[in-house]
XYZ file of N, CA and C in Angstrom:
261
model
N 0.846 -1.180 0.000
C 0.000 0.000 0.000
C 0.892 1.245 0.000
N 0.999 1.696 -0.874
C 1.478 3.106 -1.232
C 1.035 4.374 0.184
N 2.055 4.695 0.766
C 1.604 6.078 2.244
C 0.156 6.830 0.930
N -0.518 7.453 1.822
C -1.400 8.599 1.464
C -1.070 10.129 0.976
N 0.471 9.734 1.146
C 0.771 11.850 0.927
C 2.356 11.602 0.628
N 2.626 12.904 -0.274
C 4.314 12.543 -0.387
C 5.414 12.833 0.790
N 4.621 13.937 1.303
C 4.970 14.233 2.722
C 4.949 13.955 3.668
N 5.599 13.368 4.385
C 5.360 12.167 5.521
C 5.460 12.940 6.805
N 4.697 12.643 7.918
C 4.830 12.827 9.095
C 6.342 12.800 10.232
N 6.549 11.331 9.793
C 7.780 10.756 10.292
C 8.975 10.396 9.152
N 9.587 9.662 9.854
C 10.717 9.086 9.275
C 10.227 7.843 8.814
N 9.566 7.353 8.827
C 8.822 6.053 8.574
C 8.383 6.376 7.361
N 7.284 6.930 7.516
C 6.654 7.354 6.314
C 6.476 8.060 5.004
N 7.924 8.917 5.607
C 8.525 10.011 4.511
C 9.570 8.662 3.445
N 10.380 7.905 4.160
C 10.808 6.850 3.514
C 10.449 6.069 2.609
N 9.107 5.724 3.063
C 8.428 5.162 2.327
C 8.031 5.670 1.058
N 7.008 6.738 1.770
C 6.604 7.859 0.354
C 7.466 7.946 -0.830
N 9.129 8.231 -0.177
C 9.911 8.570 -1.199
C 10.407 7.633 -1.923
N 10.313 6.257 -1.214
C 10.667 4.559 -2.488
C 9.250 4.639 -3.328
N 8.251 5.032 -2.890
C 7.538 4.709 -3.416
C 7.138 5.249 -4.978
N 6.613 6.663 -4.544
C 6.416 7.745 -5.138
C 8.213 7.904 -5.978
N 9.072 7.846 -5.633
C 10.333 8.133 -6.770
C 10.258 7.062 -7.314
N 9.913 6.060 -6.991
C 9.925 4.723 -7.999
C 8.841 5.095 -9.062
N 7.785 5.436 -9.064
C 6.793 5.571 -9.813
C 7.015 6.877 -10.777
N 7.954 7.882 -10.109
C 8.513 9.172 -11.275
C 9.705 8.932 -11.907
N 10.308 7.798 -11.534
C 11.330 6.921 -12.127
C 10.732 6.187 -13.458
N 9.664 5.178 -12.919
C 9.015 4.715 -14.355
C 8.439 5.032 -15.435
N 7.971 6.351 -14.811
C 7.025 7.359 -15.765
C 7.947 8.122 -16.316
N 8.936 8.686 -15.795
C 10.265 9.508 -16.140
C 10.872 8.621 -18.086
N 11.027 7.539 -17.354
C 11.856 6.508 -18.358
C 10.981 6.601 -19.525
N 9.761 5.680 -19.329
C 8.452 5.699 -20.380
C 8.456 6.543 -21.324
N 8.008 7.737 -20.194
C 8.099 9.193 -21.858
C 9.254 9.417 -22.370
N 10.732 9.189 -22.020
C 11.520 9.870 -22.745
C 11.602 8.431 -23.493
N 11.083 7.324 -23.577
C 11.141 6.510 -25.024
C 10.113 6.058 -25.971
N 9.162 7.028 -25.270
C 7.837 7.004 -25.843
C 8.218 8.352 -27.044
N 9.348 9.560 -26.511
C 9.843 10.381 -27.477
C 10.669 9.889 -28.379
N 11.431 9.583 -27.874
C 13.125 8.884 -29.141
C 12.263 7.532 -29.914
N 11.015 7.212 -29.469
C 10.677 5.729 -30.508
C 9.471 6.664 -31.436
N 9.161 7.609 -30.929
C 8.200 8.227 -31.406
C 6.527 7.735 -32.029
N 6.735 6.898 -30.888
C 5.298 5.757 -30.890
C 4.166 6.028 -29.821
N 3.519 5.326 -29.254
C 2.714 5.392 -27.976
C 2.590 4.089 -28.050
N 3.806 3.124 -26.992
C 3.962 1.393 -27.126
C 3.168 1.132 -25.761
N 2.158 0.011 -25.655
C 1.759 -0.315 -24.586
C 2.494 -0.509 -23.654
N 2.109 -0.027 -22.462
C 3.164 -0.670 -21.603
C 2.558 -1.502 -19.948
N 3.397 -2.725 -20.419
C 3.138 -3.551 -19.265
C 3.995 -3.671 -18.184
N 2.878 -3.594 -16.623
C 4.382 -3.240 -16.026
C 4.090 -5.111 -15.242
N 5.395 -5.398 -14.764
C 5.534 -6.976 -14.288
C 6.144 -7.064 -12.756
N 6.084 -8.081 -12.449
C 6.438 -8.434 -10.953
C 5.607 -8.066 -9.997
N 6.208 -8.210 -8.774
C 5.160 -8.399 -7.703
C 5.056 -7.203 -7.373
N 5.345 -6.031 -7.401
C 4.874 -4.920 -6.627
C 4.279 -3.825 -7.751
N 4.416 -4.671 -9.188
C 3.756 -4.028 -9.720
C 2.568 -3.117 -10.276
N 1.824 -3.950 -9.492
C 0.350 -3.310 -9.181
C 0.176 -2.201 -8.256
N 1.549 -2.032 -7.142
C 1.639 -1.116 -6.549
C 1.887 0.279 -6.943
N 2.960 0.043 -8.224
C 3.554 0.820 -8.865
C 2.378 1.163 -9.856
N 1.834 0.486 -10.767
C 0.611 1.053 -11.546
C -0.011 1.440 -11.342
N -0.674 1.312 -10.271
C -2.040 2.274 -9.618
C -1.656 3.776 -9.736
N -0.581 4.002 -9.670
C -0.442 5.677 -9.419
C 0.276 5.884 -10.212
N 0.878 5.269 -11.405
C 1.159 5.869 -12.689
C 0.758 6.206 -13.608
N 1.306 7.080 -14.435
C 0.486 7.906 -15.465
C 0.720 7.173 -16.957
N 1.621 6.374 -16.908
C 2.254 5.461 -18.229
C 1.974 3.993 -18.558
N 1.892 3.208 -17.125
C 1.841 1.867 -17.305
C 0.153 1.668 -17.637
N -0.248 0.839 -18.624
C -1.334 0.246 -19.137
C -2.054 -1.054 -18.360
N -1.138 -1.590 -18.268
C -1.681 -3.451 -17.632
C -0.743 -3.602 -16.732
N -0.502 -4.580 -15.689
C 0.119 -5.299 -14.913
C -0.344 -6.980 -15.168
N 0.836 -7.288 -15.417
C 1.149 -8.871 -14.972
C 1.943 -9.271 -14.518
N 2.095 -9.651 -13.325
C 2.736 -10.045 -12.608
C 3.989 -11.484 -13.016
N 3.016 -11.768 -13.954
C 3.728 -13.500 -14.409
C 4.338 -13.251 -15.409
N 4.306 -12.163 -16.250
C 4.640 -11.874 -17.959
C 5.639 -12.668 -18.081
N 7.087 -12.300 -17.197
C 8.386 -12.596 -17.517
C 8.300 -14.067 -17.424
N 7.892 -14.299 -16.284
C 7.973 -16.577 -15.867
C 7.242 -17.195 -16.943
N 6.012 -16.824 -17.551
C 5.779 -17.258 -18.777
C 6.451 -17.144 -19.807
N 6.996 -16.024 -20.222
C 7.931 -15.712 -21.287
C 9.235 -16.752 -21.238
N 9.895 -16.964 -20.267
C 11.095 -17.929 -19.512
C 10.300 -19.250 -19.850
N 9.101 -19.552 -19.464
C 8.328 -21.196 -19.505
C 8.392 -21.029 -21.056
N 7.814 -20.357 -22.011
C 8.226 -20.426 -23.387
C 9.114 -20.503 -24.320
N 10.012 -19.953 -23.753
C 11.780 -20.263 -24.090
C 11.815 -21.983 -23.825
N 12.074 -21.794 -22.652
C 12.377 -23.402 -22.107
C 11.984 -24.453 -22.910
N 10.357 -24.408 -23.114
C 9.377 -25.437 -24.013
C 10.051 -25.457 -25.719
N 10.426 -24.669 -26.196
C 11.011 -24.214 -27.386
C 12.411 -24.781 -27.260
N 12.877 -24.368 -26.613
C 14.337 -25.617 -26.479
C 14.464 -26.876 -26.235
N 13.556 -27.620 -25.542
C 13.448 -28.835 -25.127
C 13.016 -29.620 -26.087
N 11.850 -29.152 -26.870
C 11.125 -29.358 -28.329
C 12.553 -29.656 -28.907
N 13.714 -28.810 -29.683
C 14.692 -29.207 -30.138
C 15.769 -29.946 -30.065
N 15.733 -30.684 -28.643
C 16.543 -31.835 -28.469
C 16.205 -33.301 -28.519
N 17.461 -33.479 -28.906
C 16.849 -35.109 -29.126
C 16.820 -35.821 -27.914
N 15.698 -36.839 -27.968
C 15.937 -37.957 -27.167
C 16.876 -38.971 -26.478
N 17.034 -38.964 -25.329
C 17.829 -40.031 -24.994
C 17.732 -41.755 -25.243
């Protein structure tokens, strides 16, 4: 759960705020400047586990899946195994 304010009360919470909230002007930061140099508007999915944390309050990410990458990795794998021979 993302603090309620960027400004924190304490030391606790200002900490937080600021992994939180700079992580999320970090992602959004990145996004647009390659949403400029590709000069596209590319969907963007964000992945892993705290990702949903991070999407809720971004202005860039589209979807969250959490699994994208371990499926993507399970598809590799299946694709290589397919090409070896039998023992």
């Amino acid at each position: 759960m993302a603090p309620r304010q960027v400004v924190g009360k304490d030391t606790i919470t200002s900490m937080q705020a600021g992994i939180v909230y700079g992580y999320i002007g970090l992602v959004d930061g990145i996004v647009i400047r390659m949403k400029q140099e590709v000069k596209t508007d590319p969907y963007v999915i964000a992945t892993g586990g705290l990702a949903g944390l991070i999407a809720s309050h971004s202005a860039t990410i589209s979807e969250v899946d959490e699994l994208l990458t371990l499926r993507g990795l399970k598809i590799i794998y299946d694709r290589n195994c397919a090409k070896q021979p039998s023992a």
